[in-house]
CSV table of C-alpha atoms in Angstrom, one decimal:
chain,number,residue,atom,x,y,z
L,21,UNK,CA,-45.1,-144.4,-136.9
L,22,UNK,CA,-41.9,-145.0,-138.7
L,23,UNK,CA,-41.3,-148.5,-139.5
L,24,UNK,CA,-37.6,-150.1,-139.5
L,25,UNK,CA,-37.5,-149.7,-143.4
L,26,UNK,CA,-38.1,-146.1,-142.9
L,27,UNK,CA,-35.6,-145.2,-140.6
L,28,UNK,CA,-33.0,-146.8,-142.7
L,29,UNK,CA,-33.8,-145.1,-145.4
L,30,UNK,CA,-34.1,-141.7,-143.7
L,31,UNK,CA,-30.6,-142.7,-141.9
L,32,UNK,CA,-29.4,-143.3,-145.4
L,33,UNK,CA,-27.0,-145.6,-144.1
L,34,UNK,CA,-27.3,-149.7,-143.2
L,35,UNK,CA,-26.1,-151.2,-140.8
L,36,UNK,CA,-24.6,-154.3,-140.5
L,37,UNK,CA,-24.0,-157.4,-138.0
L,38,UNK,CA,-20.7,-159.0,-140.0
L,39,UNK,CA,-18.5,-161.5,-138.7
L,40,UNK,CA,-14.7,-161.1,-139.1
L,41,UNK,CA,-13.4,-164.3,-139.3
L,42,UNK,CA,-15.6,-166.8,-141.0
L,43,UNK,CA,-13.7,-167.0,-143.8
L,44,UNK,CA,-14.9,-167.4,-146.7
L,45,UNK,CA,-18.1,-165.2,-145.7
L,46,UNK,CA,-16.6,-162.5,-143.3
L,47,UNK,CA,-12.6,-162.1,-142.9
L,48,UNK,CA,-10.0,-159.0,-143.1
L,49,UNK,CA,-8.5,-159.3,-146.0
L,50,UNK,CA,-4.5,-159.8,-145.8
L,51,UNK,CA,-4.1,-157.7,-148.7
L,52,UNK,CA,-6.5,-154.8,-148.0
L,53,UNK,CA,-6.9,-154.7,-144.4
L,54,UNK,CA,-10.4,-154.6,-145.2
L,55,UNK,CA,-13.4,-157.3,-144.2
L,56,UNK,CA,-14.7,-158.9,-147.1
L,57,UNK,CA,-16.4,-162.0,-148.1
L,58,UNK,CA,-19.6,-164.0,-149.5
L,59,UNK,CA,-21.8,-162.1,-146.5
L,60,UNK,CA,-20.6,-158.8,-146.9
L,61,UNK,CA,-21.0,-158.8,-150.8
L,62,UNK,CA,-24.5,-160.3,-150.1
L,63,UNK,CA,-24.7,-156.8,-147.4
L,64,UNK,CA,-23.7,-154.7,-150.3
L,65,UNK,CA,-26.2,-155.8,-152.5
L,66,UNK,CA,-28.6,-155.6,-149.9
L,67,UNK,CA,-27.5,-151.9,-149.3
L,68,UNK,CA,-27.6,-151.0,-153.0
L,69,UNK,CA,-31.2,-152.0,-152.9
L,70,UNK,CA,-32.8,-150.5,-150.0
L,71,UNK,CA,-30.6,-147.1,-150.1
L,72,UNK,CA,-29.3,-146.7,-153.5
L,73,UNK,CA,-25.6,-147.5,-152.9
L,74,UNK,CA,-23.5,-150.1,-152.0
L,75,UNK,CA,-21.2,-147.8,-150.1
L,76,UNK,CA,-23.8,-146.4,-147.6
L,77,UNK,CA,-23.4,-149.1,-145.3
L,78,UNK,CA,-21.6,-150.0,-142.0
L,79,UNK,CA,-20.3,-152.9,-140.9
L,80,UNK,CA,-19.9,-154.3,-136.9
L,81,UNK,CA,-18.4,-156.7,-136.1
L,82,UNK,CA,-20.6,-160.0,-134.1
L,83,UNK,CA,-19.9,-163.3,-133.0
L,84,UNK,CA,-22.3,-166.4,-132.5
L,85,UNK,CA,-22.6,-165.2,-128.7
L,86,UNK,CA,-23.2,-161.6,-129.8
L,87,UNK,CA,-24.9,-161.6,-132.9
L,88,UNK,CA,-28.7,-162.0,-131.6
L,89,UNK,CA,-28.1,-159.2,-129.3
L,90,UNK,CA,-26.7,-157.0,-131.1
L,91,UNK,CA,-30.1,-157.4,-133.4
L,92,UNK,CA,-32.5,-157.1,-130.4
L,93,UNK,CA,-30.6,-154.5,-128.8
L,94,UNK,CA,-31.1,-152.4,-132.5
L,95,UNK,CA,-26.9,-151.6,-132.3
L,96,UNK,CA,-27.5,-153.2,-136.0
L,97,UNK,CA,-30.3,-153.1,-138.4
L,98,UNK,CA,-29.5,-156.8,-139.6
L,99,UNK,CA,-27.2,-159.3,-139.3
L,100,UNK,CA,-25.5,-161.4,-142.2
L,101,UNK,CA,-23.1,-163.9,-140.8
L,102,UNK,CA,-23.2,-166.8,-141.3
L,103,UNK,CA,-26.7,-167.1,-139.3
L,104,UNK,CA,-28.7,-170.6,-139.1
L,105,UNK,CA,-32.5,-170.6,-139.0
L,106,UNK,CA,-33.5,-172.3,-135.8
L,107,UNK,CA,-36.8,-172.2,-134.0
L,108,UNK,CA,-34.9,-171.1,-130.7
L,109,UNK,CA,-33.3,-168.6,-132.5
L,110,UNK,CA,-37.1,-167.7,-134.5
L,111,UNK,CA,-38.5,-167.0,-130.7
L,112,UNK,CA,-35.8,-164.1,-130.8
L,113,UNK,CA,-35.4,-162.8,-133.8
L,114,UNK,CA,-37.3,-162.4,-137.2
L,115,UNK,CA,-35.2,-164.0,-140.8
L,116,UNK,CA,-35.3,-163.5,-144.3
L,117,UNK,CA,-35.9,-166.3,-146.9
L,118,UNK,CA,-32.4,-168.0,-146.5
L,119,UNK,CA,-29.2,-167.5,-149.1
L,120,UNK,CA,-27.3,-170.3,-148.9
L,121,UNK,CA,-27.3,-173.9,-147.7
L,122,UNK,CA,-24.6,-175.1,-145.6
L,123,UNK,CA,-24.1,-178.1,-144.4
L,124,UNK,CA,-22.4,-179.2,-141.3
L,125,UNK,CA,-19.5,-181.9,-141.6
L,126,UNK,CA,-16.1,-182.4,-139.3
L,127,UNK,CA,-12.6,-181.9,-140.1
L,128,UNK,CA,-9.9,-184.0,-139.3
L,129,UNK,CA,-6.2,-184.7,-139.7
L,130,UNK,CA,-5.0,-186.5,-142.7
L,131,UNK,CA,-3.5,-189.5,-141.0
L,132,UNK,CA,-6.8,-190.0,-138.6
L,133,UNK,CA,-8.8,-193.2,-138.3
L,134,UNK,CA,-12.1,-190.7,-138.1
L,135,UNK,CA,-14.3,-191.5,-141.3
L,136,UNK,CA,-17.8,-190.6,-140.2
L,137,UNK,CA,-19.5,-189.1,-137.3
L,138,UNK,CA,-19.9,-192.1,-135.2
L,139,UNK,CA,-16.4,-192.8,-134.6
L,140,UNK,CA,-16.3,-189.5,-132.9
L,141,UNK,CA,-17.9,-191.4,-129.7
L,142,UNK,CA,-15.4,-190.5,-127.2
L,143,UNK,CA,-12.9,-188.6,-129.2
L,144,UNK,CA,-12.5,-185.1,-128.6
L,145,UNK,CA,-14.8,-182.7,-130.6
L,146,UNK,CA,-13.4,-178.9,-131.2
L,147,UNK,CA,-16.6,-176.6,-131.5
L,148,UNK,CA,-17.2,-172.8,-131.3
L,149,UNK,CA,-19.5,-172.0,-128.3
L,150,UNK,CA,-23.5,-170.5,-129.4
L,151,UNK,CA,-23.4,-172.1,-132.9
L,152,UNK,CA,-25.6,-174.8,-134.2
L,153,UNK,CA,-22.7,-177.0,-134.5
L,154,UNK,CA,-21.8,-177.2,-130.9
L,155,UNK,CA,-25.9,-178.2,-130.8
L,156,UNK,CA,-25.8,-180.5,-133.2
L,157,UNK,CA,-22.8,-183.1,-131.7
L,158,UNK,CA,-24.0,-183.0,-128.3
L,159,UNK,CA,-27.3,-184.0,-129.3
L,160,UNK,CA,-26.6,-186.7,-132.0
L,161,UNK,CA,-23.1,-187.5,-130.6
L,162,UNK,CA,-24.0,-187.6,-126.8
L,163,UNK,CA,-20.6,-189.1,-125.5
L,164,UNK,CA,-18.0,-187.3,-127.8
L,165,UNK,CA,-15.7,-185.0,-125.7
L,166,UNK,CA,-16.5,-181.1,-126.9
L,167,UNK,CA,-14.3,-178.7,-126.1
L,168,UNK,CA,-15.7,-175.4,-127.0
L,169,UNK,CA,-13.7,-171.8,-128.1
L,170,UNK,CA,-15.3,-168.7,-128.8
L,171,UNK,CA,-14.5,-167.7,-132.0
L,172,UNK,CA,-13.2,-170.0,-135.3
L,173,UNK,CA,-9.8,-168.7,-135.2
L,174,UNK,CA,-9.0,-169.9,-132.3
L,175,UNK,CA,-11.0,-173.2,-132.6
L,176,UNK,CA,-8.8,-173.9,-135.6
L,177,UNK,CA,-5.5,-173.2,-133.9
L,178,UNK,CA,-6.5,-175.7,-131.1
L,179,UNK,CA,-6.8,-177.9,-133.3
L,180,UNK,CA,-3.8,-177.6,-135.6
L,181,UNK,CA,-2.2,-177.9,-132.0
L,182,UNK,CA,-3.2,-181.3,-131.6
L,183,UNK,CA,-6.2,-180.1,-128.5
L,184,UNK,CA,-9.2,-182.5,-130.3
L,185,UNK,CA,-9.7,-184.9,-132.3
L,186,UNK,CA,-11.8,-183.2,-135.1
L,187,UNK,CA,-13.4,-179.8,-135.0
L,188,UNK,CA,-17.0,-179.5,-136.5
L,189,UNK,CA,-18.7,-176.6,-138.2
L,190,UNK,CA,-20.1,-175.7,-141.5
L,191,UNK,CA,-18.7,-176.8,-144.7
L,192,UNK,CA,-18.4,-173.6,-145.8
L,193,UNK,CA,-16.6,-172.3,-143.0
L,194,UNK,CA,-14.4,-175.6,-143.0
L,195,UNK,CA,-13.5,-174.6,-146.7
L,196,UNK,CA,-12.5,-171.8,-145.9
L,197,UNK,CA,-9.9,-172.8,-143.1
L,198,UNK,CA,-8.4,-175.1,-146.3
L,199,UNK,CA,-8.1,-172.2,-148.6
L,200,UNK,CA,-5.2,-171.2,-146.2
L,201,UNK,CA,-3.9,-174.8,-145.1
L,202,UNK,CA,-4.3,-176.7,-148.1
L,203,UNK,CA,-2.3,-180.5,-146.9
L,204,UNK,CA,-2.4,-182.6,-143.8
L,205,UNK,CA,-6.4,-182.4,-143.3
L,206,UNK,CA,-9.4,-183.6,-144.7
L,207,UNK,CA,-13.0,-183.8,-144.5
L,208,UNK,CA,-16.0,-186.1,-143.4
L,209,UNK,CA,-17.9,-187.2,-146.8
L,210,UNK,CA,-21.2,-186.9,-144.8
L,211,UNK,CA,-23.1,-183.9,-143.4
L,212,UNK,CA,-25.2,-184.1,-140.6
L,213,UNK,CA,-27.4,-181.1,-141.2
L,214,UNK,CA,-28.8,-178.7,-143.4
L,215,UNK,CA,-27.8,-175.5,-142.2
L,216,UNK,CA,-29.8,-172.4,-144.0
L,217,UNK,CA,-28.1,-169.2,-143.8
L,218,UNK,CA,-30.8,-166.0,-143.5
L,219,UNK,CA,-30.3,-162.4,-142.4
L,220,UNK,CA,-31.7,-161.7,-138.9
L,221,UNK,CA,-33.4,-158.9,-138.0
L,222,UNK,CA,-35.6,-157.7,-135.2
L,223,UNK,CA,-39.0,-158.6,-134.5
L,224,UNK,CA,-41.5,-156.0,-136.3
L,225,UNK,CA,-45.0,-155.1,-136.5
L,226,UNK,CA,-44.8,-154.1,-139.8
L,227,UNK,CA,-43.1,-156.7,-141.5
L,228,UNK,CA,-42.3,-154.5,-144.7
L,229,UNK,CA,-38.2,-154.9,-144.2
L,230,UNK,CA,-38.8,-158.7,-144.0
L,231,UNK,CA,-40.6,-158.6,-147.2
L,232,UNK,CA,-38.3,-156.3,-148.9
L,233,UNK,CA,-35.7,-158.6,-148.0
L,234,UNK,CA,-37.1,-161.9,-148.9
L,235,UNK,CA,-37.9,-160.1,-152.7
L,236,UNK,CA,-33.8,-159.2,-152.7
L,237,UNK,CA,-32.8,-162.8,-151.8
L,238,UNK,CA,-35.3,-163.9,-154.0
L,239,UNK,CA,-33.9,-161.8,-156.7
L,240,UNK,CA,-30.1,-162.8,-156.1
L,241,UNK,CA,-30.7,-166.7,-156.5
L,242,UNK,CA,-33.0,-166.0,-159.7
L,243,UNK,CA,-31.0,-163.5,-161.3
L,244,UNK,CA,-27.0,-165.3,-160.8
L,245,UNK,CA,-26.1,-163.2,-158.0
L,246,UNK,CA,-25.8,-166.3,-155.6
L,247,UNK,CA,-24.3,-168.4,-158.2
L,248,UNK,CA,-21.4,-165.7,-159.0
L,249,UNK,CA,-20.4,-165.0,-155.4
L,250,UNK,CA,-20.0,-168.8,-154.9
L,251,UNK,CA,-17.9,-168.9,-158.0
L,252,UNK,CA,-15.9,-165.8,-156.9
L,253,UNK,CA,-15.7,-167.5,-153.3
L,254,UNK,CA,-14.6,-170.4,-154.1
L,255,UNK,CA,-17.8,-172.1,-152.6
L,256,UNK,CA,-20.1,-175.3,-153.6
């Protein structure tokens, strides 16, 4: 029987779950048309190791509502996008040893009287829908006001329009929002999780691409790999 490693390798290909606009970890780049960020630098490594090249992979596209599917349903062989652990999320899917911590926090205009989480009690809360940010406020912030959008470009927008009070994600996807609107905003000091990125991949038997995979993350934080792409991000 051919395990999930196996038919990778015999595909000679991987291929990838990416989002395309969580900057800094998956956007299209203005410049090159091209996605790129912290995940898909993290996929190519992966790639390199498993296949031998960095350019034998494929990248599709997935969003917080489509990402577990497209895992379960096998359309991808992994997903690296900016994907919280969670024990809901465990029951579905199988993840690596995680690559980053994140951290969620809330973003708010410059001028706002908003200075920590609990003055968001009744204020309007931007989120986008299926992440572990929209889980988070309801469940520490019962009575905040969330109005929820399904992706982060359009999130952002509603909020540059004035449609909430603060939007909350991920630091690092909130830093990567002020990499392209640097005045008028600014950011809570606290974080109200710890948010460990992993890759996701499908529930196996065999468990050899899970290992193989926890031995390459394990290898990228001990050998600088982590530590560069942060640098070259622009990331804590």
């Amino acid at each position: 029987v051919k395990t999930s490693l196996d038919k990778i390798i015999d595909r000679d290909l991987l291929i990838v779950g990416v989002s395309s606009n969580s900057k800094p970890f998956g956007f299209i780049s203005k410049s090159s048309g091209k996605i790129e960020g912290f995940d898909i630098d993290v996929a190519k490594y992966v790639a390199k190791d498993l296949i031998g090249s960095d350019r034998k992979i494929k990248f599709v596209e997935v969003t917080p509502n489509t990402r577990i599917e497209a895992v379960t349903s096998e359309k991808v062989d992994m997903v690296i996008a900016t994907m919280t652990v969670t024990p809901q999320r465990q029951y579905l899917v199988d993840f690596s040893a995680p690559y980053y911590i994140a951290g969620q926090t809330a973003l708010v205009k410059e001028d706002s009287d908003i200075n920590t989480f609990s003055d968001l009690k009744r204020r309007t809360t931007i989120v986008v829908l299926g992440t572990t940010a929209e889980q988070n406020i309801r469940r520490i912030i019962p009575t905040a006001r969330i109005v929820g959008y399904k992706d982060y470009p359009s999130a952002f927008e509603a909020f540059k329009a004035g449609k909430g009070d603060a939007i909350s994600t991920d630091d690092t996807i909130i830093s990567g929002f002020l990499m392209d609107n640097k005045i008028g905003y600014r950011i809570l000091k606290n974080r109200i999780s710890q948010e460990p990125y992993a890759i996701a991949i499908k529930q196996q038997d065999d468990q050899q691409l899970k290992t193989e995979l926890n031995i390459i993350v394990n290898r990228m934080k001990k050998d600088g790999t982590i530590s560069a792409l942060k640098r070259k991000w622009h990331i804590k």
